[in-house]
mmCIF file of C-alpha atoms and ligand atoms in Angstrom:
data_model
loop_
_atom_site.group_PDB
_atom_site.id
_atom_site.type_symbol
_atom_site.label_atom_id
_atom_site.label_comp_id
_atom_site.label_asym_id
_atom_site.label_seq_id
_atom_site.Cartn_x
_atom_site.Cartn_y
_atom_site.Cartn_z
ATOM 1 C CA MET A 229 102.189 97.963 137.627
ATOM 2 C CA THR A 230 100.137 98.179 140.572
ATOM 3 C CA ASP A 231 100.614 96.240 144.093
ATOM 4 C CA ILE A 232 100.119 92.695 143.864
ATOM 5 C CA ASN A 233 97.319 92.019 146.487
ATOM 6 C CA PRO A 234 98.766 89.966 149.545
ATOM 7 C CA ASN A 235 95.312 88.170 150.045
ATOM 8 C CA ASP A 236 95.543 86.731 146.309
ATOM 9 C CA ILE A 237 99.325 85.643 146.948
ATOM 10 C CA SER A 238 97.644 83.522 150.154
ATOM 11 C CA ALA A 239 95.273 82.086 147.919
ATOM 12 C CA LEU A 240 97.393 81.232 145.348
ATOM 13 C CA GLU A 241 99.726 79.217 148.222
ATOM 14 C CA HIS A 242 96.578 77.462 149.882
ATOM 15 C CA MET A 243 95.922 76.223 146.116
ATOM 16 C CA THR A 244 99.197 74.954 144.970
ATOM 17 C CA GLY A 245 99.917 73.990 148.605
ATOM 18 C CA ARG A 246 97.458 71.266 148.628
ATOM 19 C CA THR A 247 97.014 70.302 144.968
ATOM 20 C CA GLU A 248 99.072 67.350 143.756
ATOM 21 C CA LYS A 249 98.869 67.467 140.042
ATOM 22 C CA ILE A 250 98.320 71.565 138.388
ATOM 23 C CA ALA A 251 97.862 71.685 134.483
ATOM 24 C CA ILE A 252 99.215 75.016 132.882
ATOM 25 C CA THR A 253 97.833 76.230 129.761
ATOM 26 C CA ALA A 254 98.463 78.981 127.462
ATOM 27 C CA HIS A 255 96.778 80.842 124.450
ATOM 28 C CA MET A 256 97.156 78.824 120.767
ATOM 29 C CA ARG A 257 100.063 79.623 118.643
ATOM 30 C CA PRO A 258 102.036 80.373 121.810
ATOM 31 C CA ASP A 259 104.734 82.669 121.655
ATOM 32 C CA GLY A 260 108.147 83.152 124.029
ATOM 33 C CA ASP A 261 105.805 84.821 126.780
ATOM 34 C CA ALA A 262 103.121 81.878 126.588
ATOM 35 C CA VAL A 263 105.990 78.975 126.753
ATOM 36 C CA GLY A 264 108.301 80.614 128.587
ATOM 37 C CA SER A 265 105.549 81.601 131.702
ATOM 38 C CA CYS A 266 104.654 78.013 131.563
ATOM 39 C CA ILE A 267 108.132 76.789 131.702
ATOM 40 C CA ALA A 268 108.576 79.054 134.493
ATOM 41 C CA LEU A 269 105.692 78.039 136.526
ATOM 42 C CA TYR A 270 106.385 74.558 135.759
ATOM 43 C CA HIS A 271 109.683 74.647 137.248
ATOM 44 C CA CYS A 272 108.530 77.129 140.529
ATOM 45 C CA LEU A 273 105.765 73.966 140.733
ATOM 46 C CA LYS A 274 108.171 71.122 141.053
ATOM 47 C CA ASP A 275 110.457 73.285 143.043
ATOM 48 C CA ILE A 276 107.706 72.855 145.847
ATOM 49 C CA GLY A 277 106.962 69.210 145.048
ATOM 50 C CA ARG A 278 104.064 69.280 142.781
ATOM 51 C CA ASP A 279 103.665 67.105 139.619
ATOM 52 C CA ALA A 280 102.987 69.779 136.996
ATOM 53 C CA PHE A 281 101.925 69.435 132.881
ATOM 54 C CA ILE A 282 102.243 72.045 130.199
ATOM 55 C CA VAL A 283 99.420 71.725 127.958
ATOM 56 C CA LEU A 284 99.460 73.528 125.193
ATOM 57 C CA PRO A 285 96.747 73.947 122.183
ATOM 58 C CA ASP A 286 99.165 73.119 119.394
ATOM 59 C CA ALA A 287 103.006 72.827 119.372
ATOM 60 C CA SER A 288 105.180 75.337 120.407
ATOM 61 C CA PRO A 289 107.953 76.993 117.596
ATOM 62 C CA ASP A 290 111.443 75.441 117.354
ATOM 63 C CA TYR A 291 113.242 78.315 118.445
ATOM 64 C CA LEU A 292 111.924 78.026 121.770
ATOM 65 C CA GLY A 293 113.777 74.302 121.767
ATOM 66 C CA PHE A 294 116.122 76.058 124.442
ATOM 67 C CA ILE A 295 113.745 76.257 127.272
ATOM 68 C CA THR A 296 110.953 73.654 126.139
ATOM 69 C CA SER A 297 113.907 71.033 126.787
ATOM 70 C CA THR A 298 114.058 71.809 130.566
ATOM 71 C CA VAL A 299 110.527 69.929 130.897
ATOM 72 C CA GLU A 300 110.455 66.228 131.698
ATOM 73 C CA ALA A 301 109.186 64.046 129.060
ATOM 74 C CA GLY A 302 105.253 63.639 129.166
ATOM 75 C CA HIS A 303 105.128 67.020 131.084
ATOM 76 C CA PHE A 304 104.721 69.072 127.290
ATOM 77 C CA LEU A 305 101.878 68.274 125.701
ATOM 78 C CA ASP A 306 100.389 69.983 122.775
ATOM 79 C CA TRP A 307 96.329 69.339 122.335
ATOM 80 C CA GLU A 308 96.892 68.893 118.440
ATOM 81 C CA GLY A 309 99.543 66.928 118.260
ATOM 82 C CA ASN A 310 97.986 64.190 120.750
ATOM 83 C CA GLU A 311 94.757 65.216 122.043
ATOM 84 C CA ASP A 312 93.769 61.952 124.032
ATOM 85 C CA GLU A 313 97.335 62.389 126.136
ATOM 86 C CA ALA A 314 96.346 65.939 126.770
ATOM 87 C CA ARG A 315 92.922 65.411 127.727
ATOM 88 C CA ARG A 316 94.157 62.637 129.946
ATOM 89 C CA ALA A 317 96.601 64.758 131.688
ATOM 90 C CA LEU A 318 94.333 67.466 132.057
ATOM 91 C CA SER A 319 91.204 65.239 133.558
ATOM 92 C CA GLY A 320 94.078 64.375 136.201
ATOM 93 C CA CYS A 321 94.373 67.863 137.400
ATOM 94 C CA GLY A 322 93.031 69.564 140.620
ATOM 95 C CA LEU A 323 94.015 72.954 139.505
ATOM 96 C CA LEU A 324 94.488 74.825 136.092
ATOM 97 C CA PHE A 325 96.281 77.602 135.540
ATOM 98 C CA SER A 326 95.537 80.097 132.581
ATOM 99 C CA LEU A 327 98.713 82.015 131.274
ATOM 100 C CA ASP A 328 99.418 84.384 129.128
ATOM 101 C CA TYR A 329 95.126 84.915 127.652
ATOM 102 C CA ASN A 330 92.526 86.373 128.831
ATOM 103 C CA ALA A 331 89.569 84.364 127.659
ATOM 104 C CA PHE A 332 89.328 80.380 126.842
ATOM 105 C CA HIS A 333 88.455 81.315 123.336
ATOM 106 C CA ARG A 334 92.144 82.053 123.022
ATOM 107 C CA THR A 335 92.665 78.528 123.460
ATOM 108 C CA GLY A 336 91.132 77.428 120.135
ATOM 109 C CA LYS A 337 89.895 73.738 120.378
ATOM 110 C CA MET A 338 90.824 73.348 123.838
ATOM 111 C CA GLU A 339 88.337 76.292 124.826
ATOM 112 C CA GLU A 340 84.990 73.653 125.517
ATOM 113 C CA PHE A 341 87.647 71.546 127.487
ATOM 114 C CA LEU A 342 89.077 73.896 130.007
ATOM 115 C CA SER A 343 85.839 76.211 130.652
ATOM 116 C CA GLY A 344 84.259 72.682 131.524
ATOM 117 C CA MET A 345 86.587 71.703 134.329
ATOM 118 C CA LYS A 346 85.280 71.397 137.471
ATOM 119 C CA VAL A 347 87.938 72.566 139.241
ATOM 120 C CA PRO A 348 90.106 75.919 140.388
ATOM 121 C CA LYS A 349 91.375 78.033 137.725
ATOM 122 C CA VAL A 350 93.893 80.692 138.168
ATOM 123 C CA LEU A 351 94.606 83.423 135.687
ATOM 124 C CA ILE A 352 97.645 85.157 135.143
ATOM 125 C CA ASP A 353 97.492 87.286 132.353
ATOM 126 C CA HIS A 354 98.642 90.991 131.028
ATOM 127 C CA HIS A 355 95.742 91.226 127.990
ATOM 128 C CA LEU A 356 93.131 93.749 128.299
ATOM 129 C CA ASN A 357 89.625 92.797 129.069
ATOM 130 C CA PRO A 358 90.038 89.367 131.130
ATOM 131 C CA GLU A 359 86.448 87.014 131.483
ATOM 132 C CA ARG A 360 87.001 87.458 135.069
ATOM 133 C CA ASP A 361 84.101 85.617 135.970
ATOM 134 C CA GLN A 362 85.514 82.139 134.449
ATOM 135 C CA PHE A 363 88.106 82.264 137.217
ATOM 136 C CA SER A 364 88.624 80.981 140.902
ATOM 137 C CA LEU A 365 91.652 83.711 141.169
ATOM 138 C CA VAL A 366 92.520 86.417 138.843
ATOM 139 C CA PHE A 367 95.977 87.989 138.164
ATOM 140 C CA SER A 368 95.589 90.384 135.437
ATOM 141 C CA GLU A 369 97.837 93.842 135.012
ATOM 142 C CA THR A 370 98.297 95.575 131.794
ATOM 143 C CA GLY A 371 100.908 97.531 133.266
ATOM 144 C CA VAL A 372 103.686 95.012 132.809
ATOM 145 C CA SER A 373 105.841 93.796 129.623
ATOM 146 C CA SER A 374 104.467 90.512 129.574
ATOM 147 C CA THR A 375 103.258 87.456 131.320
ATOM 148 C CA ALA A 376 106.497 86.321 132.319
ATOM 149 C CA GLU A 377 107.273 89.857 134.288
ATOM 150 C CA TYR A 378 103.962 89.546 136.115
ATOM 151 C CA LEU A 379 104.763 85.705 137.085
ATOM 152 C CA TYR A 380 107.838 86.812 138.141
ATOM 153 C CA HIS A 381 106.691 89.669 140.456
ATOM 154 C CA ILE A 382 103.790 87.101 141.804
ATOM 155 C CA LEU A 383 106.923 84.134 142.479
ATOM 156 C CA MET A 384 108.531 87.291 144.603
ATOM 157 C CA ALA A 385 105.582 88.157 146.642
ATOM 158 C CA ALA A 386 105.132 84.197 147.081
ATOM 159 C CA SER A 387 106.787 83.173 150.850
ATOM 160 C CA ARG A 388 108.924 80.271 148.879
ATOM 161 C CA TYR A 389 111.412 82.977 147.336
ATOM 162 C CA ARG A 390 110.918 86.292 149.683
ATOM 163 C CA GLY A 391 111.550 88.883 146.900
ATOM 164 C CA ASN A 392 115.047 86.990 146.017
ATOM 165 C CA ALA A 393 115.460 85.698 142.525
ATOM 166 C CA LYS A 394 118.340 83.937 143.036
ATOM 167 C CA MET A 395 116.107 81.617 144.882
ATOM 168 C CA LEU A 396 114.320 80.616 141.949
ATOM 169 C CA PRO A 397 115.167 77.429 139.498
ATOM 170 C CA PRO A 398 117.624 78.364 137.230
ATOM 171 C CA ALA A 399 115.430 77.168 134.191
ATOM 172 C CA SER A 400 112.620 79.074 135.465
ATOM 173 C CA ALA A 401 114.560 82.401 135.513
ATOM 174 C CA THR A 402 115.650 81.542 132.158
ATOM 175 C CA ALA A 403 112.174 81.111 131.266
ATOM 176 C CA LEU A 404 111.187 84.579 132.330
ATOM 177 C CA MET A 405 113.775 86.348 131.248
ATOM 178 C CA THR A 406 113.083 84.571 127.772
ATOM 179 C CA GLY A 407 109.302 85.515 127.616
ATOM 180 C CA MET A 408 110.004 89.057 128.988
ATOM 181 C CA THR A 409 112.605 89.700 125.793
ATOM 182 C CA THR A 410 110.081 88.457 122.942
ATOM 183 C CA ASP A 411 107.397 90.463 124.437
ATOM 184 C CA THR A 412 109.151 93.342 124.574
ATOM 185 C CA ASN A 413 110.337 92.545 121.507
ATOM 186 C CA ASN A 414 114.288 92.781 123.283
ATOM 187 C CA PHE A 415 113.631 95.987 125.440
ATOM 188 C CA ALA A 416 112.091 98.017 122.143
ATOM 189 C CA ASN A 417 108.263 98.340 123.305
ATOM 190 C CA SER A 418 106.285 97.867 126.852
ATOM 191 C CA VAL A 419 109.076 98.521 129.085
ATOM 192 C CA PHE A 420 108.448 99.720 132.581
ATOM 193 C CA PRO A 421 110.539 100.751 135.491
ATOM 194 C CA SER A 422 109.291 97.330 136.504
ATOM 195 C CA THR A 423 110.500 95.514 133.739
ATOM 196 C CA LEU A 424 113.822 96.661 134.200
ATOM 197 C CA ARG A 425 114.453 95.738 137.983
ATOM 198 C CA MET A 426 113.121 92.337 137.065
ATOM 199 C CA ALA A 427 115.214 91.969 134.419
ATOM 200 C CA SER A 428 118.329 93.269 136.269
ATOM 201 C CA SER A 429 117.436 90.764 139.386
ATOM 202 C CA LEU A 430 117.373 88.006 136.696
ATOM 203 C CA LEU A 431 120.720 88.921 135.303
ATOM 204 C CA GLU A 432 122.280 89.214 139.083
ATOM 205 C CA ALA A 433 121.140 85.702 139.817
ATOM 206 C CA GLY A 434 123.189 84.291 137.006
ATOM 207 C CA VAL A 435 120.690 84.402 133.911
ATOM 208 C CA ASP A 436 122.861 83.696 130.944
ATOM 209 C CA ARG A 437 121.282 86.391 129.016
ATOM 210 C CA ASP A 438 123.763 86.248 125.728
ATOM 211 C CA MET A 439 122.655 82.462 125.506
ATOM 212 C CA ILE A 440 118.919 83.587 125.077
ATOM 213 C CA ILE A 441 119.515 86.506 122.624
ATOM 214 C CA SER A 442 121.333 84.521 120.338
ATOM 215 C CA HIS A 443 118.998 81.567 120.452
ATOM 216 C CA LEU A 444 115.694 84.221 120.110
ATOM 217 C CA TYR A 445 117.485 86.573 117.186
ATOM 218 C CA ASN A 446 120.864 84.467 115.567
ATOM 219 C CA GLU A 447 119.128 81.468 114.760
ATOM 220 C CA TYR A 448 116.944 82.307 112.090
ATOM 221 C CA ARG A 449 116.186 79.919 108.858
ATOM 222 C CA GLU A 450 117.414 81.358 106.353
ATOM 223 C CA GLY A 451 113.795 81.274 104.466
ATOM 224 C CA ARG A 452 113.136 83.752 107.048
ATOM 225 C CA VAL A 453 115.355 86.536 106.072
ATOM 226 C CA ARG A 454 114.985 86.159 102.688
ATOM 227 C CA LEU A 455 111.364 86.202 102.476
ATOM 228 C CA MET A 456 111.413 89.000 104.828
ATOM 229 C CA GLY A 457 113.232 90.840 101.815
ATOM 230 C CA GLU A 458 111.486 90.178 99.492
ATOM 231 C CA LEU A 459 107.741 90.830 101.158
ATOM 232 C CA LEU A 460 109.599 94.692 102.327
ATOM 233 C CA TYR A 461 110.915 95.135 98.748
ATOM 234 C CA ARG A 462 107.778 93.675 96.830
ATOM 235 C CA ASN A 463 105.055 93.194 98.857
ATOM 236 C CA MET A 464 104.336 95.950 101.513
ATOM 237 C CA LYS A 465 101.819 98.672 100.764
ATOM 238 C CA ILE A 466 101.627 101.824 102.308
ATOM 239 C CA THR A 467 98.162 103.583 101.777
ATOM 240 C CA ASP A 468 97.808 107.232 102.157
ATOM 241 C CA ASP A 469 96.704 106.950 105.695
ATOM 242 C CA GLY A 470 99.955 105.748 107.004
ATOM 243 C CA VAL A 471 98.694 101.704 106.894
ATOM 244 C CA ALA A 472 101.681 99.399 106.027
ATOM 245 C CA TYR A 473 100.232 95.998 105.198
ATOM 246 C CA MET A 474 102.422 92.961 103.566
ATOM 247 C CA ILE A 475 100.360 89.819 102.877
ATOM 248 C CA LEU A 476 101.949 86.084 102.978
ATOM 249 C CA ASP A 477 100.048 83.328 101.208
ATOM 250 C CA ARG A 478 100.436 79.754 102.025
ATOM 251 C CA GLU A 479 102.398 79.081 98.464
ATOM 252 C CA THR A 480 105.061 81.802 99.499
ATOM 253 C CA ILE A 481 105.021 80.096 103.169
ATOM 254 C CA SER A 482 105.812 76.911 101.748
ATOM 255 C CA ARG A 483 108.331 78.231 98.703
ATOM 256 C CA TYR A 484 110.492 79.491 101.479
ATOM 257 C CA GLY A 485 110.215 75.838 103.667
ATOM 258 C CA LEU A 486 109.012 78.248 106.389
ATOM 259 C CA LYS A 487 107.427 76.872 109.861
ATOM 260 C CA GLU A 488 105.354 78.203 112.719
ATOM 261 C CA GLY A 489 107.091 80.902 114.591
ATOM 262 C CA ASP A 490 109.363 81.815 111.433
ATOM 263 C CA THR A 491 107.245 84.870 110.347
ATOM 264 C CA GLU A 492 107.222 86.322 114.286
ATOM 265 C CA GLY A 493 108.459 90.058 114.132
ATOM 266 C CA PHE A 494 107.672 90.330 110.638
ATOM 267 C CA VAL A 495 104.779 93.116 111.534
ATOM 268 C CA ASN A 496 107.285 94.914 113.472
ATOM 269 C CA ILE A 497 109.414 96.391 110.536
ATOM 270 C CA PRO A 498 106.932 98.184 108.591
ATOM 271 C CA LEU A 499 106.799 100.729 111.831
ATOM 272 C CA SER A 500 110.460 102.004 111.630
ATOM 273 C CA ILE A 501 108.792 103.765 108.599
ATOM 274 C CA GLY A 502 108.231 107.893 110.099
ATOM 275 C CA LYS A 503 104.819 108.118 108.130
ATOM 276 C CA VAL A 504 103.601 104.680 108.932
ATOM 277 C CA ARG A 505 101.433 104.552 112.252
ATOM 278 C CA MET A 506 100.110 101.355 111.857
ATOM 279 C CA SER A 507 101.301 98.152 110.262
ATOM 280 C CA CYS A 508 99.363 95.428 109.885
ATOM 281 C CA PHE A 509 100.506 91.546 108.682
ATOM 282 C CA PHE A 510 98.276 89.121 106.816
ATOM 283 C CA LYS A 511 99.293 85.112 106.963
ATOM 284 C CA GLU A 512 97.444 82.806 104.958
ATOM 285 C CA ASP A 513 96.591 79.250 107.303
ATOM 286 C CA THR A 514 94.553 76.145 106.131
ATOM 287 C CA ASP A 515 90.837 77.809 106.765
ATOM 288 C CA ARG A 516 91.327 81.523 107.702
ATOM 289 C CA ILE A 517 93.868 84.552 107.596
ATOM 290 C CA ARG A 518 95.395 85.479 110.661
ATOM 291 C CA VAL A 519 96.231 88.911 111.594
ATOM 292 C CA SER A 520 99.085 91.035 113.269
ATOM 293 C CA LEU A 521 98.674 94.890 113.989
ATOM 294 C CA ARG A 522 101.034 97.095 115.684
ATOM 295 C CA SER A 523 100.723 100.892 116.111
ATOM 296 C CA LYS A 524 102.419 104.047 117.218
ATOM 297 C CA LYS A 525 101.302 105.943 120.467
ATOM 298 C CA GLY A 526 97.709 107.487 119.466
ATOM 299 C CA ILE A 527 96.332 104.914 117.394
ATOM 300 C CA SER A 528 95.128 101.297 118.742
ATOM 301 C CA ALA A 529 95.745 97.944 117.296
ATOM 302 C CA ASN A 530 93.289 96.818 119.659
ATOM 303 C CA ARG A 531 90.527 98.397 118.368
ATOM 304 C CA CYS A 532 91.341 97.864 114.953
ATOM 305 C CA ALA A 533 91.685 94.575 115.858
ATOM 306 C CA ALA A 534 88.185 94.062 117.724
ATOM 307 C CA LEU A 535 86.449 96.018 114.913
ATOM 308 C CA TYR A 536 87.709 94.618 111.608
ATOM 309 C CA PHE A 537 89.472 91.597 112.432
ATOM 310 C CA HIS A 538 87.764 89.467 115.402
ATOM 311 C CA GLY A 539 90.396 90.116 118.101
ATOM 312 C CA GLY A 540 92.110 92.247 120.237
ATOM 313 C CA GLY A 541 94.992 92.010 122.305
ATOM 314 C CA HIS A 542 97.379 95.240 124.093
ATOM 315 C CA GLU A 543 96.996 98.976 122.922
ATOM 316 C CA LEU A 544 99.725 98.778 120.314
ATOM 317 C CA ALA A 545 99.809 95.359 119.776
ATOM 318 C CA ALA A 546 97.105 93.263 118.639
ATOM 319 C CA GLY A 547 95.873 90.016 116.509
ATOM 320 C CA GLY A 548 92.700 88.470 115.222
ATOM 321 C CA LYS A 549 91.840 86.717 111.766
ATOM 322 C CA LEU A 550 89.767 87.040 108.580
ATOM 323 C CA SER A 551 87.198 84.291 107.966
ATOM 324 C CA VAL A 552 87.319 82.613 104.430
ATOM 325 C CA PRO A 553 84.605 82.762 102.944
ATOM 326 C CA ASP A 554 82.410 84.796 105.434
ATOM 327 C CA ASP A 555 84.389 87.903 105.284
ATOM 328 C CA VAL A 556 87.155 87.737 102.356
ATOM 329 C CA GLY A 557 86.557 84.899 99.609
ATOM 330 C CA SER A 558 90.502 84.140 99.340
ATOM 331 C CA VAL A 559 93.499 85.588 100.275
ATOM 332 C CA ARG A 560 93.296 87.545 97.064
ATOM 333 C CA GLU A 561 90.901 89.760 98.508
ATOM 334 C CA VAL A 562 92.945 90.471 101.398
ATOM 335 C CA ALA A 563 94.223 93.882 99.995
ATOM 336 C CA ALA A 564 90.782 95.482 99.452
ATOM 337 C CA TYR A 565 89.634 94.586 102.428
ATOM 338 C CA ALA A 566 92.447 95.939 104.235
ATOM 339 C CA GLU A 567 92.391 99.004 102.288
ATOM 340 C CA LYS A 568 88.804 99.791 102.973
ATOM 341 C CA ALA A 569 88.836 98.143 106.759
ATOM 342 C CA THR A 570 92.122 100.247 108.095
ATOM 343 C CA HIS A 571 90.758 103.777 105.886
ATOM 344 C CA GLU A 572 87.737 103.935 107.651
ATOM 345 C CA PHE A 573 89.340 102.920 110.962
ATOM 346 C CA MET A 574 91.975 106.146 110.397
ATOM 347 C CA ASN A 575 89.182 108.006 109.310
ATOM 348 C CA MET A 576 87.551 107.909 112.246
ATOM 349 C CA ASN A 577 90.583 108.656 114.265
ATOM 350 C CA LYS A 578 91.269 111.675 112.502
ATOM 351 C CA ASN A 579 87.474 112.734 113.406
ATOM 352 C CA GLU A 580 87.673 111.947 117.100
ATOM 353 C CA ALA A 581 91.158 113.653 117.467
HETATM 354 P P1 5GP B 899 100.355 88.414 116.962
HETATM 355 O O1 5GP B 899 100.385 89.672 116.123
HETATM 356 O O2 5GP B 899 102.035 88.488 117.645
HETATM 357 O O3 5GP B 899 99.946 86.852 117.002
HETATM 358 O O4 5GP B 899 99.527 89.341 118.346
HETATM 359 C C1 5GP B 899 99.610 90.182 119.219
HETATM 360 C C2 5GP B 899 98.815 90.607 120.725
HETATM 361 O O5 5GP B 899 97.406 90.436 119.976
HETATM 362 C C3 5GP B 899 99.197 89.111 121.547
HETATM 363 O O6 5GP B 899 98.959 89.957 122.896
HETATM 364 C C4 5GP B 899 98.399 88.009 121.805
HETATM 365 O O7 5GP B 899 97.508 87.674 122.281
HETATM 366 C C5 5GP B 899 96.815 89.126 120.867
HETATM 367 N N1 5GP B 899 96.548 88.279 120.130
HETATM 368 C C6 5GP B 899 96.383 87.847 118.783
HETATM 369 N N2 5GP B 899 95.743 87.257 118.347
HETATM 370 C C7 5GP B 899 94.425 87.304 118.822
HETATM 371 C C8 5GP B 899 92.751 87.376 118.708
HETATM 372 O O8 5GP B 899 92.741 86.698 117.457
HETATM 373 N N3 5GP B 899 92.289 87.601 119.327
HETATM 374 C C9 5GP B 899 92.418 88.121 120.190
HETATM 375 N N4 5GP B 899 91.987 88.737 121.506
HETATM 376 N N5 5GP B 899 93.629 88.667 120.607
HETATM 377 C C10 5GP B 899 94.873 88.182 119.561
HETATM 378 MN MN1 MN B 900 102.108 88.228 126.152
#
């Protein structure tokens, strides 16, 4: 992680010090890092007497209920669930935080509203290629595990906390640890020296990691684990180029009674096979196929997502989509598209090596 500029911290303190109502937003289909970062910032803003509202493009997944329940009623909103309420809350705010996304299009239906807001905007994010000119103040750093970790370092640089994690509101500390844990896949990837320093300080500050782990990894719906078995047994294909892919259609999702967030992490599993260098997970949605990509060092999931799946993300973890019917006619055509696209991509890598 590069050093945080003290001038940026002063600017941040100046903005938060004089604004009564503050909006906090994250990307669509928010994950643990997005939601955890929002909740951590919410509690810190409350801590300095501000009225903060978290407004997400769509609902937070159930498994994060143990942190979302710490937010006061009426302060945790989602655009899809209640657009009027979301618009009203955002309209009343004099400052906007954008957490865990690099550009407003990542907020889906909120894009137009957020980019049109005539208030100062602060970006705090760890993705590649931030749209800097859309924001008044930019904290962008790819050399950290997660937005939660980055936010932690920013908070520690603020005069309110002076490097002392024990000063953080407990609900904020728990949310930060949660975001870092989910984005590193429980310390399996993107772990930097700064990540372990953060985790260590938060543990010292009293964060209950056992409780977090139990909520994140030991409370799955039975259907999730059974579906995982079926996908790995019958569905996963591995190409001669070392690309694994799995395709999940809507009929199967409903047969297993799964909800949003229940397939989180599936894409990582095929990477545990030695010959697999990239893993692709395709999930049928109402009007598109959602794509998750994970790769091993030397293969850029980010580049593959940008070239073939209208997306991006991080070097080794990225996502995107296939439009129906522009890219594929239906979910049944995904396998052919995936094979062709990844074959071309892996050949490109071979030729460049
Ligand atoms: P996941 O596979 O967990 O949904 O996403 C992995 C990473 O890729 C995340 O950092 C996420 O922000 C990014 N990502 C997922 N979907 C998209 C997308 O449609 N566009 C872009 N630019 N990034 C995405
Ligand atoms: Mn993240």
